[in-house]
């Protein structure tokens, strides 16, 4: 065999060996598990049966309005989530079976499309085990729709439009938030026993929350024999409410029921004072009328404005007063019921994840369905009633601004001050 032939034979063997090594590498590569970010959420740290196999964190996606028009609410809720988390961490309740509960916040910018995108990111990129949050009803509704279609548990913090839990969505849970039409449950007892109004004016922002609240009030007004003599929605964020208020003034209602976020609420009451428009009682439907920023912006026009609410710091529920005090000390601001909702929600989440038998979506959903926990918002249970699905039954109060303090005036057994009714005319205050 010549030297040239020997060289060619040797080269063929080298090429053949390289091809065999390459083939072995490819076969081995096909058997490897994909990187974590390429795995489905049901695969991470779990067998198909849901048995825990890893130390992956248990991820909770929280969607709140941290910027935009509702940022002051969202920031209060984020602060409250973090306060509750720190307390639970000190109690050893944020690590379960060696897995840490991880909170991942996303900003919905107070916009529906951003809220939907945030939910999709948390589900598909962050592979969260469950979702929570939701402030405005409009944004909460699209997050709920996204969670339902992806079959992932979503526990709502604040979004209150009735329809969100009236659609039979089995993956959606609402505990610390009442359906908007039920905010006035305690108010109607006060109406029957004290106020006894014959006529009412109703104004509300044209959002899901505003419309749902106003519809609930008007339906109840009919049942209680009250004639609604003025009924008008308005664009949220308007600056001049005087034309609307002047029309309502001409109808001379006994009371006004208003649903507004905080800056609209302050402007409406200030402009009523400028018009010298007095009624026996002005009642807000929660939202902006209970916020500390309301009294800061409305000034003396806030005096004797009443509101329905879901929580006050001096309720009997264990931990409520401590939460209020600790929040005020830490952030130099008073929280209202929105912060309390987030604080209570964090405790519910920790309870659910500590009880869940597995961290599959079905496992967490099952633990949510079995929830029965006392919180600073009262007992939280997710039940089906009056057409609602997975909806807690609300406890409500009537509060009134008296000398800059938000006092509980109804029910009698929970009051921190006597109600002022009928409210003096502007010139007599």
Short mmCIF file of N, CA and C in Angstrom, two decimals, residues 62-85 103 105 107 110 133-135 157-158 261-262 286-296 309 311-313 323-324 326-328 330-346 376-377 401 406:
data_model
loop_
_atom_site.label_atom_id
_atom_site.label_comp_id
_atom_site.label_asym_id
_atom_site.label_seq_id
_atom_site.Cartn_x
_atom_site.Cartn_y
_atom_site.Cartn_z
N UNK A 62 -48.58 39.37 41.60
CA UNK A 62 -49.46 40.41 42.16
C UNK A 62 -49.54 41.57 41.18
N UNK A 63 -50.74 41.85 40.69
CA UNK A 63 -50.92 42.92 39.69
C UNK A 63 -51.66 44.08 40.35
N UNK A 64 -50.99 45.24 40.41
CA UNK A 64 -51.55 46.42 41.08
C UNK A 64 -51.25 47.66 40.25
N UNK A 65 -52.03 48.74 40.43
CA UNK A 65 -51.73 49.99 39.73
C UNK A 65 -50.66 50.78 40.48
N UNK A 66 -49.41 50.58 40.13
CA UNK A 66 -48.31 51.25 40.84
C UNK A 66 -47.97 52.59 40.21
N UNK A 67 -48.48 52.83 39.01
CA UNK A 67 -48.38 54.14 38.36
C UNK A 67 -49.74 54.44 37.75
N UNK A 68 -49.90 55.66 37.23
CA UNK A 68 -51.18 56.02 36.63
C UNK A 68 -52.14 56.62 37.63
N UNK A 69 -53.38 56.77 37.22
CA UNK A 69 -54.37 57.52 38.00
C UNK A 69 -54.73 56.86 39.32
N UNK A 70 -54.53 55.55 39.45
CA UNK A 70 -54.90 54.85 40.69
C UNK A 70 -53.68 54.43 41.51
N UNK A 71 -52.54 55.08 41.24
CA UNK A 71 -51.28 54.66 41.86
C UNK A 71 -51.32 54.76 43.38
N UNK A 72 -52.03 55.76 43.92
CA UNK A 72 -52.02 55.92 45.39
C UNK A 72 -52.69 54.71 46.07
N UNK A 73 -53.70 54.14 45.40
CA UNK A 73 -54.33 52.93 45.93
C UNK A 73 -53.38 51.73 45.79
N UNK A 74 -52.77 51.62 44.61
CA UNK A 74 -51.90 50.48 44.34
C UNK A 74 -50.69 50.47 45.26
N UNK A 75 -50.12 51.65 45.52
CA UNK A 75 -48.95 51.71 46.38
C UNK A 75 -49.32 51.34 47.81
N UNK A 76 -50.52 51.80 48.26
CA UNK A 76 -50.97 51.43 49.61
C UNK A 76 -51.12 49.91 49.70
N UNK A 77 -51.64 49.29 48.66
CA UNK A 77 -51.84 47.85 48.69
C UNK A 77 -50.50 47.11 48.63
N UNK A 78 -49.56 47.61 47.84
CA UNK A 78 -48.23 46.97 47.78
C UNK A 78 -47.56 47.06 49.15
N UNK A 79 -47.61 48.25 49.76
CA UNK A 79 -47.02 48.41 51.10
C UNK A 79 -47.64 47.40 52.08
N UNK A 80 -48.94 47.23 51.99
CA UNK A 80 -49.64 46.35 52.93
C UNK A 80 -49.30 44.89 52.68
N UNK A 81 -49.17 44.51 51.41
CA UNK A 81 -48.72 43.14 51.09
C UNK A 81 -47.35 42.89 51.72
N UNK A 82 -46.45 43.86 51.57
CA UNK A 82 -45.08 43.68 52.06
C UNK A 82 -45.03 43.66 53.58
N UNK A 83 -45.88 44.48 54.22
CA UNK A 83 -45.95 44.45 55.69
C UNK A 83 -46.39 43.08 56.18
N UNK A 84 -47.45 42.56 55.58
CA UNK A 84 -47.97 41.25 55.99
C UNK A 84 -46.94 40.16 55.73
N UNK A 85 -46.26 40.26 54.58
CA UNK A 85 -45.26 39.24 54.23
C UNK A 85 -44.14 39.21 55.27
N UNK A 103 -43.11 36.73 46.06
CA UNK A 103 -44.07 37.68 45.49
C UNK A 103 -43.44 38.37 44.29
N UNK A 105 -44.36 41.43 41.81
CA UNK A 105 -45.29 42.53 41.55
C UNK A 105 -45.19 42.96 40.09
N UNK A 107 -46.95 46.10 37.49
CA UNK A 107 -47.69 47.36 37.45
C UNK A 107 -48.67 47.32 36.28
N UNK A 110 -52.84 51.25 35.77
CA UNK A 110 -54.25 51.65 35.83
C UNK A 110 -54.93 51.48 34.47
N UNK A 133 -54.16 40.36 43.45
CA UNK A 133 -54.15 41.78 43.10
C UNK A 133 -55.46 42.17 42.44
N UNK A 134 -55.39 43.18 41.57
CA UNK A 134 -56.59 43.69 40.91
C UNK A 134 -57.20 44.81 41.72
N UNK A 135 -57.05 46.06 41.26
CA UNK A 135 -57.66 47.19 41.96
C UNK A 135 -58.95 47.65 41.26
N UNK A 157 -58.14 41.24 45.11
CA UNK A 157 -57.97 42.05 46.32
C UNK A 157 -59.07 43.11 46.43
N UNK A 158 -59.32 43.88 45.36
CA UNK A 158 -60.25 45.01 45.48
C UNK A 158 -61.33 45.07 44.40
N UNK A 261 -63.67 58.10 42.56
CA UNK A 261 -62.34 57.94 43.11
C UNK A 261 -61.92 59.27 43.72
N UNK A 262 -60.76 59.29 44.36
CA UNK A 262 -60.49 60.31 45.37
C UNK A 262 -60.47 61.74 44.84
N UNK A 286 -68.01 54.22 49.12
CA UNK A 286 -66.64 53.72 49.32
C UNK A 286 -65.67 54.44 48.41
N UNK A 287 -64.64 53.70 47.94
CA UNK A 287 -63.60 54.22 47.02
C UNK A 287 -62.98 55.50 47.56
N UNK A 288 -63.12 56.64 46.81
CA UNK A 288 -62.39 57.85 47.17
C UNK A 288 -62.84 58.52 48.44
N UNK A 289 -64.07 58.31 48.88
CA UNK A 289 -64.62 59.06 50.02
C UNK A 289 -64.08 58.61 51.37
N UNK A 290 -63.33 57.51 51.40
CA UNK A 290 -62.76 57.06 52.67
C UNK A 290 -61.25 57.28 52.73
N UNK A 291 -60.67 57.78 51.67
CA UNK A 291 -59.21 57.92 51.61
C UNK A 291 -58.73 59.13 52.41
N UNK A 292 -57.57 59.05 53.07
CA UNK A 292 -57.01 60.24 53.73
C UNK A 292 -56.82 61.39 52.75
N UNK A 293 -56.50 61.07 51.48
CA UNK A 293 -56.31 62.12 50.48
C UNK A 293 -57.60 62.87 50.19
N UNK A 294 -58.75 62.26 50.49
CA UNK A 294 -60.02 62.97 50.28
C UNK A 294 -60.11 64.17 51.20
N UNK A 295 -59.88 63.96 52.48
CA UNK A 295 -59.99 65.07 53.43
C UNK A 295 -58.87 66.08 53.20
N UNK A 296 -57.70 65.63 52.75
CA UNK A 296 -56.59 66.55 52.46
C UNK A 296 -56.95 67.48 51.31
N UNK A 309 -68.36 51.65 53.74
CA UNK A 309 -67.00 51.11 53.69
C UNK A 309 -67.00 49.66 54.14
N UNK A 311 -64.29 48.42 55.88
CA UNK A 311 -63.36 48.23 57.00
C UNK A 311 -63.04 49.57 57.64
N UNK A 312 -62.82 49.55 58.91
CA UNK A 312 -62.28 50.69 59.66
C UNK A 312 -61.33 50.12 60.71
N UNK A 313 -60.36 50.90 61.17
CA UNK A 313 -59.35 50.33 62.07
C UNK A 313 -59.89 49.91 63.43
N UNK A 323 -52.60 46.72 62.64
CA UNK A 323 -52.24 46.99 61.23
C UNK A 323 -52.26 48.49 60.97
N UNK A 324 -53.32 49.16 61.39
CA UNK A 324 -53.47 50.60 61.15
C UNK A 324 -52.30 51.36 61.80
N UNK A 326 -49.31 50.21 62.83
CA UNK A 326 -48.00 49.87 62.26
C UNK A 326 -47.80 50.49 60.88
N UNK A 327 -48.88 50.52 60.08
CA UNK A 327 -48.78 51.13 58.76
C UNK A 327 -48.47 52.62 58.89
N UNK A 328 -49.20 53.27 59.78
CA UNK A 328 -49.02 54.71 59.97
C UNK A 328 -47.59 55.02 60.43
N UNK A 330 -44.89 53.17 59.90
CA UNK A 330 -43.90 52.82 58.88
C UNK A 330 -43.92 53.78 57.69
N UNK A 331 -45.13 54.19 57.27
CA UNK A 331 -45.24 54.97 56.04
C UNK A 331 -45.69 56.42 56.28
N UNK A 332 -45.91 56.79 57.54
CA UNK A 332 -46.33 58.14 57.89
C UNK A 332 -47.61 58.54 57.16
N UNK A 333 -48.49 57.59 56.96
CA UNK A 333 -49.78 57.83 56.32
C UNK A 333 -50.80 56.88 56.90
N UNK A 334 -52.06 57.27 56.88
CA UNK A 334 -53.11 56.37 57.35
C UNK A 334 -53.59 55.49 56.20
N UNK A 335 -53.69 54.19 56.41
CA UNK A 335 -54.29 53.34 55.38
C UNK A 335 -55.81 53.35 55.52
N UNK A 336 -56.50 53.03 54.45
CA UNK A 336 -57.95 52.84 54.55
C UNK A 336 -58.27 51.38 54.21
N UNK A 337 -59.51 51.10 53.83
CA UNK A 337 -59.89 49.70 53.65
C UNK A 337 -59.16 49.02 52.49
N UNK A 338 -58.67 49.82 51.52
CA UNK A 338 -57.94 49.21 50.41
C UNK A 338 -56.66 48.53 50.90
N UNK A 339 -55.94 49.23 51.79
CA UNK A 339 -54.73 48.64 52.35
C UNK A 339 -55.07 47.41 53.19
N UNK A 340 -56.14 47.50 53.95
CA UNK A 340 -56.55 46.37 54.77
C UNK A 340 -56.90 45.15 53.91
N UNK A 341 -57.50 45.40 52.76
CA UNK A 341 -57.82 44.28 51.86
C UNK A 341 -56.55 43.55 51.41
N UNK A 342 -55.51 44.32 51.07
CA UNK A 342 -54.26 43.70 50.61
C UNK A 342 -53.58 42.96 51.76
N UNK A 343 -53.57 43.57 52.93
CA UNK A 343 -52.95 42.95 54.11
C UNK A 343 -53.65 41.62 54.42
N UNK A 344 -54.97 41.63 54.44
CA UNK A 344 -55.72 40.41 54.71
C UNK A 344 -55.47 39.37 53.61
N UNK A 345 -55.37 39.84 52.38
CA UNK A 345 -55.17 38.91 51.25
C UNK A 345 -53.85 38.16 51.37
N UNK A 346 -52.80 38.86 51.83
CA UNK A 346 -51.50 38.19 52.00
C UNK A 346 -51.61 37.07 53.02
N UNK A 376 -58.12 40.59 59.40
CA UNK A 376 -58.51 41.93 59.88
C UNK A 376 -59.74 42.45 59.13
N UNK A 377 -60.14 41.76 58.05
CA UNK A 377 -61.38 42.11 57.34
C UNK A 377 -62.54 41.24 57.81
N UNK A 401 -67.04 61.71 58.03
CA UNK A 401 -65.93 62.61 58.38
C UNK A 401 -66.43 63.64 59.38
N UNK A 406 -62.30 60.05 60.40
CA UNK A 406 -63.29 59.16 59.80
C UNK A 406 -63.86 58.28 60.90
#
